[in-house]
Amino acid sequence: MATDSSIMDANSFKSSDADSLDARTRNLVERREKVLGESYRLFYRKPAHLTQGKGVYLWDADGTKYLDMYNNIPSIGHSNKAVVEAVYEQMQKINTHTRYLHENIIAYSEQLLSLMPPEINKVMFMCSGSEANDLALRMCMNYTGGTGILLSKEAYHGNTFLVSAVSPALGGEQELWNGGYLVPTPDFYRSGMNEEEFTEWYCAQIQKAIDELKARGIKLACFIADSIFSSDGVHPNPKGFLKAAVDVVHNNGGLFIADEVQPGFCRTGDSFWGFARHGIVPDLVTMGKPMANGIPCSALAGKAEILASFSEKFPYFNTFAGNPVSMAAALAVLKFIKDEDILSHTKKVGSELFSALKEVQSRHSEIVGDVRGSGLFIGFELVSDAKNKKPDKEGTLRLIDLMYDRKVLTSNCGTYGNVLKIRPPLVFQSKDIDWFCTALDESLSILEGRK
């Protein structure tokens, strides 16, 4: 579940910035700091006080309009009417749990599984991606009898005790799971290899990790990956390299967990699921956030024999998971995706956005090292030395502030923190590209000292 837990620390709000705030914002910040734990951080040195959203636009308390290029949770748009009406209608009837029969959970499960490879034929529900990944890891260890877990260098898969231990992107002093083994970030941009060489190299890294686990007396359980490697810096290519790596895992008796919290639900434009663009059939698929457009809802779908093996030993019940209201929201999301042909839309508009960003890169080639992505998930990498591809984290953090000044919300990610993460709601339109790229062009010119 790649997310943004440790990024933006350098330009997030700090108490020392309070004097620069207007009285209303300062009052809210002071009240907030009195009651919320210190782990709660605010983006931007001048925090955004957002009060309303519609589609890809947000408005603050003063009525200022922002373009949201960051939030994937409202995947089909802020305040989507179809979701609002579905939740409202169901809330007026009943909201219970999965120990009673209800049409919503059955209908949603049928529709969801119809979008999966036929081998993925059972599903369970949770409330967050963290819970889904936690359960998936437990299932893999139970099914294989191993405890070795392969994960990417900057992975983020959640914040439960087990999952945070396989989420190095959290930073700080947290320790990896004792069977965890980091595999390198699949950074094709810096590799200097062609696609075939890169795929062979990455597979060799996977095999090396498995061999080293074995040498330590640790049996392989699984490889867990977000198929666009978003926390690592958005690495979608070359297509198929991840399948080759998963084949290595399977050949060594391990399972593959496809964490689809970010690349799933049409985000990549090439396919409904991120793993599908690589030609993979996972053993388990986890999802969350966008599946109900922000209503707490997540799921684990997988091969029946893996789920059955776990259920024979361990009962699992989650009070709020799969409740009728969450399922109503999730059903509305699937219907909207189908009715509006969101997959085709994402591919078309994503391609237009990518082309526009390449044009921006051409005007700032000394500081923009790479543009990469798929659909409406694009990484825009800043460097201080284009020839040597030297990462520029400080420039990226300043760029985020400059974009915020131009009423565009963005974020950063990556091993070096120097990749602008471009990930708007999927209802982003062609007409929105000019606002974003104009703001980006102006901001990059300031970074270069042109303005």
Short mmCIF file of C-alpha atoms in Angstrom, two decimals:
data_model
loop_
_atom_site.label_atom_id
_atom_site.label_comp_id
_atom_site.label_asym_id
_atom_site.label_seq_id
_atom_site.Cartn_x
_atom_site.Cartn_y
_atom_site.Cartn_z
CA MET A 1 0.00 0.00 0.00
CA ALA A 2 2.46 2.54 -1.07
CA THR A 3 1.64 5.85 0.51
CA ASP A 4 3.24 9.02 1.85
CA SER A 5 4.04 8.30 5.48
CA SER A 6 7.59 9.65 5.58
CA ILE A 7 7.68 12.09 2.68
CA MET A 8 7.39 15.85 2.77
CA ASP A 9 8.89 16.07 6.27
CA ALA A 10 11.22 18.82 5.10
CA ASN A 11 8.40 21.11 3.97
CA SER A 12 5.57 20.04 6.25
CA PHE A 13 4.20 22.47 8.82
CA LYS A 14 6.28 23.09 11.93
CA SER A 15 5.29 25.01 15.04
CA SER A 16 7.95 27.61 14.21
CA ASP A 17 5.92 28.51 11.12
CA ALA A 18 2.83 29.48 13.15
CA ASP A 19 3.66 33.20 13.29
CA SER A 20 3.25 33.47 9.52
CA LEU A 21 -0.34 32.18 9.60
CA ASP A 22 -3.52 34.20 9.66
CA ALA A 23 -5.41 34.25 12.97
CA ARG A 24 -8.05 31.66 11.98
CA THR A 25 -5.52 29.12 10.68
CA ARG A 26 -3.23 29.67 13.66
CA ASN A 27 -6.14 29.05 16.03
CA LEU A 28 -7.02 25.76 14.32
CA VAL A 29 -3.39 24.63 14.39
CA GLU A 30 -3.03 25.46 18.08
CA ARG A 31 -6.25 23.61 18.99
CA ARG A 32 -5.15 20.66 16.86
CA GLU A 33 -1.75 20.41 18.52
CA LYS A 34 -3.36 20.32 21.95
CA VAL A 35 -5.48 17.26 21.24
CA LEU A 36 -3.83 15.21 18.47
CA GLY A 37 -0.77 13.02 18.81
CA GLU A 38 2.53 14.23 17.40
CA SER A 39 2.45 11.67 14.58
CA TYR A 40 -0.25 13.73 12.87
CA ARG A 41 1.52 16.01 10.44
CA LEU A 42 0.24 18.77 8.21
CA PHE A 43 1.39 19.19 4.63
CA TYR A 44 2.92 22.53 3.66
CA ARG A 45 4.41 25.26 5.81
CA LYS A 46 1.11 27.09 5.47
CA PRO A 47 -1.39 24.28 6.07
CA ALA A 48 -4.25 23.82 3.65
CA HIS A 49 -7.63 24.32 5.32
CA LEU A 50 -9.80 22.49 2.80
CA THR A 51 -13.56 22.53 3.27
CA GLN A 52 -15.09 21.33 0.00
CA GLY A 53 -14.27 19.16 -2.99
CA LYS A 54 -15.83 18.28 -6.33
CA GLY A 55 -14.23 16.07 -8.95
CA VAL A 56 -10.55 17.06 -9.15
CA TYR A 57 -11.05 20.44 -7.48
CA LEU A 58 -10.83 21.46 -3.83
CA TRP A 59 -11.73 24.72 -2.10
CA ASP A 60 -10.32 26.11 1.12
CA ALA A 61 -12.12 28.05 3.84
CA ASP A 62 -11.58 31.30 1.93
CA GLY A 63 -13.10 29.87 -1.24
CA THR A 64 -9.79 29.52 -3.07
CA LYS A 65 -9.87 26.78 -5.70
CA TYR A 66 -7.14 24.13 -5.95
CA LEU A 67 -6.33 21.46 -8.53
CA ASP A 68 -5.85 18.09 -6.84
CA MET A 69 -3.01 16.18 -8.52
CA TYR A 70 -2.28 14.03 -5.50
CA ASN A 71 -5.24 12.29 -3.88
CA ASN A 72 -6.01 8.82 -5.20
CA ILE A 73 -8.43 7.91 -2.40
CA PRO A 74 -11.41 9.68 -4.01
CA SER A 75 -10.54 7.78 -7.17
CA ILE A 76 -13.70 8.75 -9.05
CA GLY A 77 -13.66 12.30 -7.76
CA HIS A 78 -14.32 14.20 -4.57
CA SER A 79 -17.98 14.14 -3.50
CA ASN A 80 -18.93 11.83 -6.34
CA LYS A 81 -22.73 11.99 -6.59
CA ALA A 82 -23.16 8.27 -7.27
CA VAL A 83 -21.25 7.31 -4.12
CA VAL A 84 -22.94 9.94 -1.96
CA GLU A 85 -26.40 8.77 -3.01
CA ALA A 86 -25.56 5.06 -2.56
CA VAL A 87 -24.24 5.63 0.97
CA TYR A 88 -27.16 7.89 1.92
CA GLU A 89 -29.72 5.39 0.66
CA GLN A 90 -28.15 2.44 2.46
CA MET A 91 -27.66 4.35 5.72
CA GLN A 92 -31.42 4.91 5.85
CA LYS A 93 -32.02 1.15 5.77
CA ILE A 94 -29.51 -0.84 7.81
CA ASN A 95 -25.79 -1.11 8.53
CA THR A 96 -24.68 -4.32 10.24
CA HIS A 97 -21.91 -6.89 9.71
CA THR A 98 -21.10 -9.97 7.67
CA ARG A 99 -22.66 -12.48 10.05
CA TYR A 100 -26.04 -11.62 8.60
CA LEU A 101 -26.94 -12.16 4.96
CA HIS A 102 -26.98 -9.08 2.76
CA GLU A 103 -27.18 -8.61 -0.98
CA ASN A 104 -24.55 -5.85 -1.14
CA ILE A 105 -21.55 -7.92 -0.05
CA ILE A 106 -22.51 -10.85 -2.26
CA ALA A 107 -23.14 -8.69 -5.32
CA TYR A 108 -19.93 -6.76 -4.82
CA SER A 109 -17.88 -9.93 -4.34
CA GLU A 110 -19.30 -11.42 -7.53
CA GLN A 111 -18.53 -8.28 -9.53
CA LEU A 112 -15.06 -7.85 -8.07
CA LEU A 113 -14.01 -11.44 -8.72
CA SER A 114 -15.31 -11.21 -12.29
CA LEU A 115 -12.59 -8.59 -12.85
CA MET A 116 -9.85 -10.90 -11.58
CA PRO A 117 -8.00 -13.77 -13.28
CA PRO A 118 -10.12 -16.95 -12.90
CA GLU A 119 -7.56 -18.38 -10.46
CA ILE A 120 -8.48 -15.60 -8.01
CA ASN A 121 -11.86 -16.87 -6.85
CA LYS A 122 -12.43 -15.96 -3.19
CA VAL A 123 -12.48 -12.66 -1.34
CA MET A 124 -12.48 -11.35 2.24
CA PHE A 125 -13.08 -7.79 3.45
CA MET A 126 -11.35 -5.45 5.86
CA CYS A 127 -11.43 -1.70 6.55
CA SER A 128 -7.94 -0.61 5.50
CA GLY A 129 -5.14 -1.62 3.19
CA SER A 130 -2.96 -2.21 6.25
CA GLU A 131 -5.38 -4.84 7.49
CA ALA A 132 -5.56 -6.46 4.06
CA ASN A 133 -1.78 -6.71 3.78
CA ASP A 134 -1.45 -7.94 7.35
CA LEU A 135 -3.86 -10.80 6.63
CA ALA A 136 -2.19 -11.56 3.30
CA LEU A 137 1.22 -11.94 4.93
CA ARG A 138 -0.22 -14.21 7.61
CA MET A 139 -1.86 -16.35 4.92
CA CYS A 140 1.39 -16.67 2.97
CA MET A 141 3.36 -17.73 6.03
CA ASN A 142 0.68 -20.22 6.98
CA TYR A 143 0.41 -21.72 3.49
CA THR A 144 4.13 -22.02 2.75
CA GLY A 145 5.43 -22.64 6.25
CA GLY A 146 8.05 -19.96 5.58
CA THR A 147 8.70 -16.59 7.14
CA GLY A 148 10.90 -14.99 4.50
CA ILE A 149 9.35 -11.91 2.90
CA LEU A 150 10.81 -10.09 -0.09
CA LEU A 151 10.00 -6.40 -0.45
CA SER A 152 11.32 -3.38 -2.32
CA LYS A 153 13.76 -0.94 -0.79
CA GLU A 154 11.28 1.88 -0.21
CA ALA A 155 8.11 -0.19 0.16
CA TYR A 156 5.13 0.96 2.18
CA HIS A 157 2.40 -1.58 2.80
CA GLY A 158 0.68 -0.34 5.94
CA ASN A 159 0.98 0.45 9.62
CA THR A 160 -0.03 -2.58 11.66
CA PHE A 161 2.70 -4.17 13.79
CA LEU A 162 3.40 -6.85 11.19
CA VAL A 163 3.04 -4.72 8.07
CA SER A 164 5.00 -1.74 9.37
CA ALA A 165 7.90 -4.17 9.77
CA VAL A 166 7.87 -4.69 5.99
CA SER A 167 7.47 -0.98 5.21
CA PRO A 168 10.94 0.59 5.10
CA ALA A 169 9.44 3.81 3.69
CA LEU A 170 8.25 4.56 7.22
CA GLY A 171 11.83 5.49 8.04
CA GLY A 172 12.84 6.14 11.63
CA GLU A 173 14.06 3.31 13.79
CA GLN A 174 11.58 0.62 12.87
CA GLU A 175 13.15 -2.76 12.15
CA LEU A 176 12.33 -5.06 9.30
CA TRP A 177 10.54 -8.30 9.95
CA ASN A 178 13.25 -10.79 10.92
CA GLY A 179 12.61 -12.69 7.70
CA GLY A 180 12.35 -9.56 5.59
CA TYR A 181 14.78 -9.04 2.76
CA LEU A 182 15.06 -5.87 0.69
CA VAL A 183 15.38 -6.14 -3.07
CA PRO A 184 16.67 -3.11 -5.01
CA THR A 185 14.39 -0.44 -6.38
CA PRO A 186 13.64 -1.33 -10.03
CA ASP A 187 15.09 1.95 -11.30
CA PHE A 188 15.20 1.47 -15.06
CA TYR A 189 16.09 5.15 -15.57
CA ARG A 190 19.40 4.78 -13.73
CA SER A 191 20.17 1.23 -14.79
CA GLY A 192 21.84 1.97 -18.12
CA MET A 193 20.45 -1.35 -19.40
CA ASN A 194 18.12 -2.33 -22.19
CA GLU A 195 14.80 -3.95 -21.25
CA GLU A 196 16.03 -7.53 -21.56
CA GLU A 197 19.18 -6.86 -19.53
CA PHE A 198 17.18 -5.04 -16.87
CA THR A 199 14.67 -7.88 -16.52
CA GLU A 200 17.48 -10.42 -16.19
CA TRP A 201 19.22 -8.24 -13.60
CA TYR A 202 16.08 -7.83 -11.52
CA CYS A 203 15.33 -11.55 -11.59
CA ALA A 204 18.89 -12.21 -10.46
CA GLN A 205 18.35 -9.84 -7.52
CA ILE A 206 15.22 -11.77 -6.53
CA GLN A 207 17.06 -15.09 -6.72
CA LYS A 208 19.99 -13.67 -4.75
CA ALA A 209 17.62 -12.57 -2.00
CA ILE A 210 15.98 -15.99 -1.84
CA ASP A 211 19.37 -17.70 -1.69
CA GLU A 212 20.55 -15.44 1.10
CA LEU A 213 17.39 -16.09 3.11
CA LYS A 214 17.96 -19.81 2.64
CA ALA A 215 21.57 -19.45 3.79
CA ARG A 216 20.24 -17.86 6.99
CA GLY A 217 17.91 -20.80 7.49
CA ILE A 218 14.80 -18.83 6.50
CA LYS A 219 12.26 -20.39 4.15
CA LEU A 220 10.66 -18.11 1.57
CA ALA A 221 7.03 -17.21 2.18
CA CYS A 222 6.31 -14.46 -0.35
CA PHE A 223 7.20 -11.41 -2.35
CA ILE A 224 4.93 -8.41 -1.78
CA ALA A 225 4.96 -5.53 -4.24
CA ASP A 226 2.97 -2.57 -5.43
CA SER A 227 3.18 -3.12 -9.19
CA ILE A 228 4.01 0.49 -10.00
CA PHE A 229 6.51 0.78 -7.11
CA SER A 230 5.06 4.11 -6.11
CA SER A 231 6.95 4.68 -2.86
CA ASP A 232 10.17 3.72 -4.63
CA GLY A 233 9.61 6.54 -7.12
CA VAL A 234 7.02 5.27 -9.66
CA HIS A 235 8.70 2.53 -11.70
CA PRO A 236 6.21 0.95 -14.12
CA ASN A 237 8.57 -0.27 -16.84
CA PRO A 238 9.64 -2.25 -18.71
CA LYS A 239 6.34 -4.09 -18.99
CA GLY A 240 6.70 -7.70 -17.95
CA PHE A 241 9.81 -7.37 -15.80
CA LEU A 242 7.75 -7.94 -12.68
CA LYS A 243 6.17 -11.12 -14.06
CA ALA A 244 9.62 -12.56 -14.69
CA ALA A 245 10.50 -11.80 -11.07
CA VAL A 246 7.30 -13.39 -9.80
CA ASP A 247 8.11 -16.49 -11.85
CA VAL A 248 11.38 -16.74 -9.92
CA VAL A 249 9.46 -16.51 -6.64
CA HIS A 250 7.02 -19.23 -7.72
CA ASN A 251 9.86 -21.46 -8.88
CA ASN A 252 11.30 -21.22 -5.37
CA GLY A 253 8.04 -22.16 -3.66
CA GLY A 254 6.99 -18.64 -2.66
CA LEU A 255 3.76 -16.72 -3.20
CA PHE A 256 3.17 -13.28 -4.66
CA ILE A 257 1.02 -10.60 -3.04
CA ALA A 258 -0.05 -7.86 -5.46
CA ASP A 259 -0.66 -4.73 -3.40
CA GLU A 260 -3.16 -2.91 -5.60
CA VAL A 261 -4.09 -0.10 -3.23
CA GLN A 262 -2.55 2.45 -5.59
CA PRO A 263 -2.20 0.87 -9.07
CA GLY A 264 -5.59 -0.89 -9.01
CA PHE A 265 -9.04 0.22 -10.19
CA CYS A 266 -7.90 1.52 -13.61
CA ARG A 267 -5.18 3.83 -12.29
CA THR A 268 -2.53 2.69 -14.79
CA GLY A 269 -4.82 2.97 -17.83
CA ASP A 270 -3.48 -0.22 -19.43
CA SER A 271 -5.63 -2.59 -17.38
CA PHE A 272 -8.04 -2.64 -14.46
CA TRP A 273 -5.26 -3.95 -12.19
CA GLY A 274 -1.65 -2.90 -12.07
CA PHE A 275 -0.46 -6.50 -11.98
CA ALA A 276 -2.32 -7.26 -15.21
CA ARG A 277 -0.21 -4.83 -17.26
CA HIS A 278 2.75 -7.07 -16.38
CA GLY A 279 0.85 -10.25 -17.28
CA ILE A 280 0.89 -11.59 -13.72
CA VAL A 281 -1.54 -13.95 -12.00
CA PRO A 282 -0.95 -13.20 -8.30
CA ASP A 283 -1.66 -15.60 -5.46
CA LEU A 284 -3.24 -12.87 -3.35
CA VAL A 285 -4.44 -9.39 -4.26
CA THR A 286 -4.90 -6.64 -1.68
CA MET A 287 -6.78 -3.40 -2.21
CA GLY A 288 -8.19 -0.49 -0.24
CA LYS A 289 -8.62 3.31 -0.33
CA PRO A 290 -9.99 3.89 -3.87
CA MET A 291 -12.33 0.87 -3.92
CA ALA A 292 -15.06 2.79 -2.07
CA ASN A 293 -13.93 6.33 -2.94
CA GLY A 294 -12.78 7.08 0.59
CA ILE A 295 -15.32 5.13 2.64
CA PRO A 296 -13.25 2.78 4.88
CA CYS A 297 -13.17 -0.43 2.87
CA SER A 298 -10.48 -2.89 1.78
CA ALA A 299 -10.26 -6.45 0.55
CA LEU A 300 -8.07 -9.46 0.05
CA ALA A 301 -8.83 -11.63 -2.97
CA GLY A 302 -6.98 -14.83 -3.64
CA LYS A 303 -6.79 -18.44 -4.62
CA ALA A 304 -9.35 -20.50 -2.71
CA GLU A 305 -6.84 -23.04 -1.41
CA ILE A 306 -4.71 -20.36 0.27
CA LEU A 307 -7.69 -18.79 2.02
CA ALA A 308 -9.08 -22.21 3.01
CA SER A 309 -5.75 -23.30 4.51
CA PHE A 310 -5.72 -20.21 6.72
CA SER A 311 -9.38 -20.46 7.71
CA GLU A 312 -8.96 -24.04 8.84
CA LYS A 313 -6.60 -22.87 11.59
CA PHE A 314 -7.49 -19.26 12.31
CA PRO A 315 -10.95 -17.70 12.59
CA TYR A 316 -11.19 -14.24 11.11
CA PHE A 317 -13.92 -11.70 11.74
CA ASN A 318 -13.82 -7.93 11.32
CA THR A 319 -16.83 -6.11 12.74
CA PHE A 320 -17.03 -3.26 10.26
CA ALA A 321 -15.54 -4.97 7.22
CA GLY A 322 -17.95 -5.63 4.37
CA ASN A 323 -20.78 -3.74 6.04
CA PRO A 324 -23.74 -2.82 3.78
CA VAL A 325 -22.86 0.89 3.65
CA SER A 326 -19.24 0.32 2.62
CA MET A 327 -20.37 -2.25 0.08
CA ALA A 328 -22.92 0.20 -1.31
CA ALA A 329 -20.13 2.70 -1.85
CA ALA A 330 -17.90 0.07 -3.45
CA LEU A 331 -20.71 -1.07 -5.76
CA ALA A 332 -21.28 2.54 -6.82
CA VAL A 333 -17.58 2.89 -7.66
CA LEU A 334 -17.59 -0.20 -9.89
CA LYS A 335 -20.77 0.96 -11.64
CA PHE A 336 -19.31 4.43 -12.24
CA ILE A 337 -16.07 2.95 -13.60
CA LYS A 338 -18.06 0.82 -16.04
CA ASP A 339 -20.67 3.39 -17.05
CA GLU A 340 -18.11 6.15 -17.62
CA ASP A 341 -15.53 3.83 -19.21
CA ILE A 342 -12.92 5.09 -16.77
CA LEU A 343 -10.27 2.67 -18.02
CA SER A 344 -10.32 4.14 -21.55
CA HIS A 345 -10.57 7.64 -20.13
CA THR A 346 -7.55 7.10 -17.89
CA LYS A 347 -5.49 5.75 -20.77
CA LYS A 348 -6.44 8.61 -23.12
CA VAL A 349 -6.09 11.52 -20.70
CA GLY A 350 -3.06 9.95 -19.05
CA SER A 351 -1.35 9.77 -22.44
CA GLU A 352 -2.18 13.44 -23.09
CA LEU A 353 -0.83 14.45 -19.70
CA PHE A 354 2.33 12.39 -20.21
CA SER A 355 2.98 14.06 -23.58
CA ALA A 356 2.48 17.50 -22.03
CA LEU A 357 4.91 16.65 -19.24
CA LYS A 358 7.50 15.49 -21.75
CA GLU A 359 7.19 18.92 -23.39
CA VAL A 360 7.75 20.55 -20.00
CA GLN A 361 10.79 18.34 -19.52
CA SER A 362 12.20 19.45 -22.88
CA ARG A 363 12.10 23.08 -21.68
CA HIS A 364 13.82 22.22 -18.40
CA SER A 365 16.07 19.34 -19.40
CA GLU A 366 18.88 20.38 -17.06
CA ILE A 367 16.80 19.74 -13.94
CA VAL A 368 14.11 17.28 -15.10
CA GLY A 369 15.80 13.93 -15.48
CA ASP A 370 12.92 11.62 -16.30
CA VAL A 371 9.18 11.41 -16.86
CA ARG A 372 7.69 7.95 -16.47
CA GLY A 373 4.39 6.37 -15.64
CA SER A 374 1.25 4.71 -16.88
CA GLY A 375 -2.23 6.15 -17.12
CA LEU A 376 -2.84 8.73 -14.41
CA PHE A 377 0.13 7.72 -12.28
CA ILE A 378 3.26 9.57 -13.37
CA GLY A 379 6.64 10.18 -11.77
CA PHE A 380 8.43 13.44 -12.64
CA GLU A 381 12.04 13.21 -11.49
CA LEU A 382 14.20 16.20 -10.61
CA VAL A 383 17.98 16.12 -10.75
CA SER A 384 20.73 18.63 -10.00
CA ASP A 385 23.03 17.08 -12.58
CA ALA A 386 21.22 15.68 -15.61
CA LYS A 387 24.29 13.96 -17.03
CA ASN A 388 25.01 12.02 -13.85
CA LYS A 389 21.32 11.76 -12.83
CA LYS A 390 22.07 13.19 -9.40
CA PRO A 391 18.81 13.35 -7.37
CA ASP A 392 17.59 16.75 -6.22
CA LYS A 393 15.41 16.26 -3.16
CA GLU A 394 15.65 19.86 -1.95
CA GLY A 395 14.61 21.15 -5.34
CA THR A 396 11.65 18.76 -5.36
CA LEU A 397 10.49 19.90 -1.95
CA ARG A 398 10.73 23.52 -3.06
CA LEU A 399 8.85 22.64 -6.24
CA ILE A 400 5.97 21.25 -4.15
CA ASP A 401 5.74 24.56 -2.30
CA LEU A 402 5.89 26.53 -5.55
CA MET A 403 3.08 24.41 -6.98
CA TYR A 404 1.06 24.97 -3.81
CA ASP A 405 1.51 28.72 -4.27
CA ARG A 406 -0.11 28.20 -7.68
CA LYS A 407 -3.00 26.29 -6.09
CA VAL A 408 -1.90 22.84 -7.23
CA LEU A 409 -1.61 20.00 -4.71
CA THR A 410 1.24 17.56 -5.29
CA SER A 411 3.60 15.34 -3.33
CA ASN A 412 6.94 13.58 -3.66
CA CYS A 413 8.19 10.02 -3.37
CA GLY A 414 11.12 7.81 -4.21
CA THR A 415 14.30 6.39 -2.80
CA TYR A 416 15.85 9.87 -2.92
CA GLY A 417 12.65 11.87 -2.33
CA ASN A 418 13.16 13.66 -5.66
CA VAL A 419 10.21 12.39 -7.69
CA LEU A 420 7.07 14.48 -8.03
CA LYS A 421 4.17 12.07 -7.64
CA ILE A 422 1.39 12.94 -10.09
CA ARG A 423 -1.73 11.00 -9.18
CA PRO A 424 -5.00 12.93 -9.58
CA PRO A 425 -8.50 11.49 -9.21
CA LEU A 426 -9.38 9.49 -12.31
CA VAL A 427 -11.99 12.04 -13.41
CA PHE A 428 -9.12 14.39 -14.30
CA GLN A 429 -9.90 15.94 -17.69
CA SER A 430 -7.90 17.13 -20.69
CA LYS A 431 -8.90 20.72 -19.85
CA ASP A 432 -7.09 20.40 -16.49
CA ILE A 433 -3.71 19.72 -18.11
CA ASP A 434 -3.02 23.36 -18.96
CA TRP A 435 -3.47 24.55 -15.35
CA PHE A 436 -1.13 21.88 -14.07
CA CYS A 437 1.57 22.19 -16.72
CA THR A 438 1.54 26.00 -16.67
CA ALA A 439 2.04 25.94 -12.90
CA LEU A 440 4.78 23.34 -13.29
CA ASP A 441 6.53 25.29 -16.06
CA GLU A 442 6.52 28.50 -14.01
CA SER A 443 7.72 26.72 -10.88
CA LEU A 444 10.58 25.00 -12.68
CA SER A 445 11.63 28.34 -14.19
CA ILE A 446 11.87 29.78 -10.68
CA LEU A 447 13.97 26.79 -9.60
CA GLU A 448 16.29 27.45 -12.53
CA GLY A 449 16.54 31.11 -11.60
CA ARG A 450 14.73 32.32 -14.69
CA LYS A 451 12.06 34.09 -12.64
#
